[in-house]
XYZ file of N, CA and C in Angstrom:
267
model
N -47.613 -35.412 16.018
C -46.876 -35.319 17.271
C -45.407 -35.239 16.942
N -44.826 -34.100 17.210
C -43.409 -33.913 16.924
C -42.562 -34.343 18.099
N -41.383 -34.823 17.817
C -40.454 -35.253 18.845
C -39.620 -34.047 19.245
N -39.432 -33.878 20.526
C -38.684 -32.736 21.018
C -37.212 -32.851 20.640
N -36.561 -31.724 20.641
C -35.127 -31.716 20.297
C -34.309 -32.468 21.317
N -34.751 -32.510 22.573
C -34.054 -33.258 23.600
C -34.050 -34.749 23.295
N -35.202 -35.265 22.839
C -35.278 -36.681 22.463
C -34.432 -36.990 21.243
N -34.419 -36.073 20.287
C -33.566 -36.270 19.106
C -32.094 -36.353 19.484
N -31.686 -35.503 20.419
C -30.285 -35.546 20.900
C -30.013 -36.872 21.570
N -30.929 -37.346 22.406
C -30.745 -38.632 23.057
C -30.701 -39.786 22.070
N -31.567 -39.739 21.046
C -31.567 -40.779 20.034
C -30.227 -40.810 19.265
N -29.734 -39.642 18.906
C -28.453 -39.579 18.193
C -27.299 -40.054 19.089
N -27.371 -39.714 20.345
C -26.345 -40.197 21.297
C -26.393 -41.710 21.435
N -27.590 -42.272 21.451
C -27.745 -43.717 21.566
C -27.140 -44.417 20.330
N -27.344 -43.850 19.170
C -26.805 -44.432 17.924
C -25.281 -44.372 17.955
N -24.745 -43.210 18.346
C -23.279 -43.042 18.373
C -22.631 -43.977 19.382
N -23.199 -44.055 20.575
C -22.634 -44.931 21.606
C -22.730 -46.398 21.250
N -23.820 -46.804 20.629
C -23.923 -48.232 20.266
C -22.967 -48.556 19.105
N -22.690 -47.625 18.210
C -21.705 -47.832 17.176
C -20.303 -47.970 17.757
N -20.013 -47.126 18.744
C -18.712 -47.240 19.446
C -18.600 -48.561 20.150
N -19.680 -49.007 20.766
C -19.693 -50.304 21.459
C -19.431 -51.436 20.462
N -20.036 -51.411 19.306
C -19.831 -52.494 18.330
C -18.381 -52.517 17.814
N -17.807 -51.359 17.644
C -16.383 -51.288 17.223
C -15.490 -51.839 18.311
N -15.752 -51.446 19.559
C -14.995 -51.960 20.688
C -15.171 -53.487 20.792
N -16.378 -53.951 20.592
C -16.696 -55.366 20.728
C -15.926 -56.218 19.723
N -15.855 -55.778 18.482
C -15.148 -56.569 17.453
C -13.624 -56.428 17.597
N -13.164 -55.260 18.065
C -11.722 -55.040 18.124
C -11.017 -55.560 19.338
N -11.727 -55.531 20.509
C -11.016 -55.864 21.725
C -11.579 -57.030 22.512
N -12.745 -57.546 22.160
C -13.286 -58.664 22.944
C -13.407 -59.963 22.161
N -13.202 -59.927 20.857
C -13.280 -61.164 20.087
C -11.955 -61.940 20.291
N -12.037 -63.213 20.637
C -10.806 -63.992 20.901
C -10.156 -64.452 19.588
N -9.396 -63.606 18.981
C -8.792 -63.902 17.660
C -7.792 -65.043 17.700
N -7.178 -65.303 18.847
C -6.120 -66.346 18.913
C -6.692 -67.675 19.394
N -7.973 -67.794 19.592
C -8.572 -69.036 20.099
C -8.851 -70.019 18.972
N -9.431 -71.133 19.318
C -9.795 -72.152 18.342
C -10.820 -71.617 17.384
N -10.971 -72.314 16.261
C -11.896 -71.868 15.221
C -13.307 -71.785 15.729
N -13.805 -72.775 16.462
C -15.186 -72.768 16.912
C -15.482 -71.669 17.907
N -14.534 -71.373 18.770
C -14.728 -70.275 19.718
C -14.779 -68.950 18.957
N -13.908 -68.784 17.983
C -13.904 -67.586 17.165
C -15.208 -67.496 16.357
N -15.644 -68.598 15.818
C -16.893 -68.597 15.018
C -18.084 -68.192 15.886
N -18.199 -68.721 17.075
C -19.320 -68.358 17.951
C -19.229 -66.910 18.358
N -18.052 -66.393 18.583
C -17.904 -64.995 18.961
C -18.327 -64.084 17.797
N -17.954 -64.454 16.600
C -18.342 -63.647 15.434
C -19.830 -63.732 15.180
N -20.438 -64.900 15.350
C -21.876 -65.049 15.178
C -22.604 -64.178 16.209
N -22.112 -64.164 17.437
C -22.702 -63.316 18.457
C -22.591 -61.856 18.090
N -21.437 -61.433 17.574
C -21.261 -60.059 17.180
C -22.212 -59.690 16.006
N -22.370 -60.582 15.053
C -23.289 -60.330 13.927
C -24.711 -60.179 14.440
N -25.108 -61.004 15.411
C -26.444 -60.855 16.021
C -26.600 -59.495 16.707
N -25.568 -59.054 17.365
C -25.607 -57.707 18.002
C -25.721 -56.619 16.942
N -25.025 -56.768 15.847
C -25.126 -55.782 14.780
C -26.529 -55.728 14.188
N -27.109 -56.907 13.966
C -28.477 -56.932 13.417
C -29.482 -56.313 14.405
N -29.356 -56.609 15.688
C -30.274 -56.004 16.651
C -30.080 -54.486 16.732
N -28.860 -54.039 16.638
C -28.605 -52.582 16.643
C -29.171 -51.922 15.388
N -29.034 -52.558 14.242
C -29.595 -52.003 13.001
C -31.115 -51.899 13.129
N -31.735 -52.877 13.733
C -33.153 -52.800 13.948
C -33.529 -51.606 14.850
N -32.736 -51.415 15.879
C -32.977 -50.253 16.743
C -32.739 -48.944 16.004
N -31.690 -48.885 15.158
C -31.441 -47.679 14.378
C -32.651 -47.354 13.474
N -33.171 -48.352 12.821
C -34.304 -48.144 11.914
C -35.495 -47.610 12.711
N -35.758 -48.177 13.864
C -36.848 -47.684 14.705
C -36.640 -46.278 15.134
N -35.421 -45.937 15.542
C -35.128 -44.573 15.983
C -35.266 -43.593 14.825
N -34.749 -43.954 13.678
C -34.827 -43.046 12.509
C -36.259 -42.789 12.102
N -37.096 -43.834 12.106
C -38.503 -43.620 11.742
C -39.232 -42.817 12.789
N -38.831 -42.903 14.037
C -39.475 -42.073 15.055
C -39.068 -40.626 14.909
N -37.906 -40.360 14.354
C -37.429 -38.990 14.196
C -38.010 -38.305 12.953
N -38.528 -39.065 11.997
C -39.116 -38.493 10.810
C -40.397 -37.768 11.151
N -40.660 -36.638 10.475
C -41.936 -35.958 10.748
C -43.104 -36.757 10.153
N -44.230 -36.801 10.873
C -45.382 -37.543 10.325
C -45.945 -36.862 9.091
N -46.390 -37.658 8.162
C -47.003 -37.136 6.955
C -48.508 -37.111 7.141
N -49.243 -36.652 6.133
C -50.699 -36.547 6.277
C -51.313 -37.944 6.461
N -52.429 -37.944 7.128
C -53.068 -39.219 7.452
C -53.825 -39.799 6.261
N -53.905 -41.091 6.230
C -54.621 -41.796 5.154
C -56.126 -41.703 5.400
N -56.852 -41.785 4.297
C -58.312 -41.809 4.387
C -58.821 -43.195 3.971
N -59.940 -43.583 4.562
C -60.544 -44.857 4.180
C -61.314 -44.669 2.874
N -61.275 -45.683 2.041
C -62.124 -45.663 0.841
C -63.431 -46.351 1.178
N -64.344 -46.386 0.241
C -65.655 -46.951 0.546
C -65.587 -48.447 0.802
N -64.572 -49.129 0.305
C -64.464 -50.566 0.519
C -63.506 -50.866 1.667
N -63.148 -49.827 2.448
C -62.301 -49.937 3.610
C -60.875 -50.377 3.302
N -60.306 -49.891 2.222
C -58.898 -50.086 1.915
C -58.156 -48.789 2.158
N -56.911 -48.903 2.545
C -56.100 -47.674 2.707
C -55.670 -47.186 1.322
N -55.594 -45.903 1.188
C -55.067 -45.354 -0.045
C -53.559 -45.444 -0.010
N -53.026 -46.332 -0.796
C -51.591 -46.605 -0.747
C -50.802 -45.620 -1.587
N -49.606 -45.362 -1.155
C -48.692 -44.524 -1.927
C -48.889 -43.048 -1.727
N -49.952 -42.625 -1.054
C -50.172 -41.184 -0.898
C -49.886 -40.694 0.511
N -49.670 -41.604 1.448
C -49.389 -41.162 2.815
C -48.638 -42.253 3.561
N -48.113 -41.892 4.680
C -47.387 -42.805 5.553
C -47.908 -42.615 6.952
N -48.312 -43.721 7.597
C -48.753 -43.587 8.967
C -47.680 -44.112 9.879
N -47.651 -43.627 11.079
C -46.684 -44.052 12.059
C -47.322 -45.020 13.047
N -46.633 -46.121 13.334
C -47.156 -47.084 14.271
C -46.753 -46.722 15.702
N -45.978 -45.662 15.910
C -45.449 -45.369 17.226
C -46.248 -44.245 17.825
């Protein structure tokens, strides 16, 4: 199942806009002049946002990859590893 070019454009736009958001978030909303603990909590929150965005990026990138050939079952019901990649999406 191939992803349409329209979805690819939307995925790329989502990545670009979330990267712009993270740059804006660290540059203009972090209270740099506040107390240490306030600054620490703001930076921890930003790091959590970065991690969640990276997870979304990985999901989007794997959805954009073309599917490879399907795996076959062996007689003992193990997947043949290293010869194929299946998509969970």
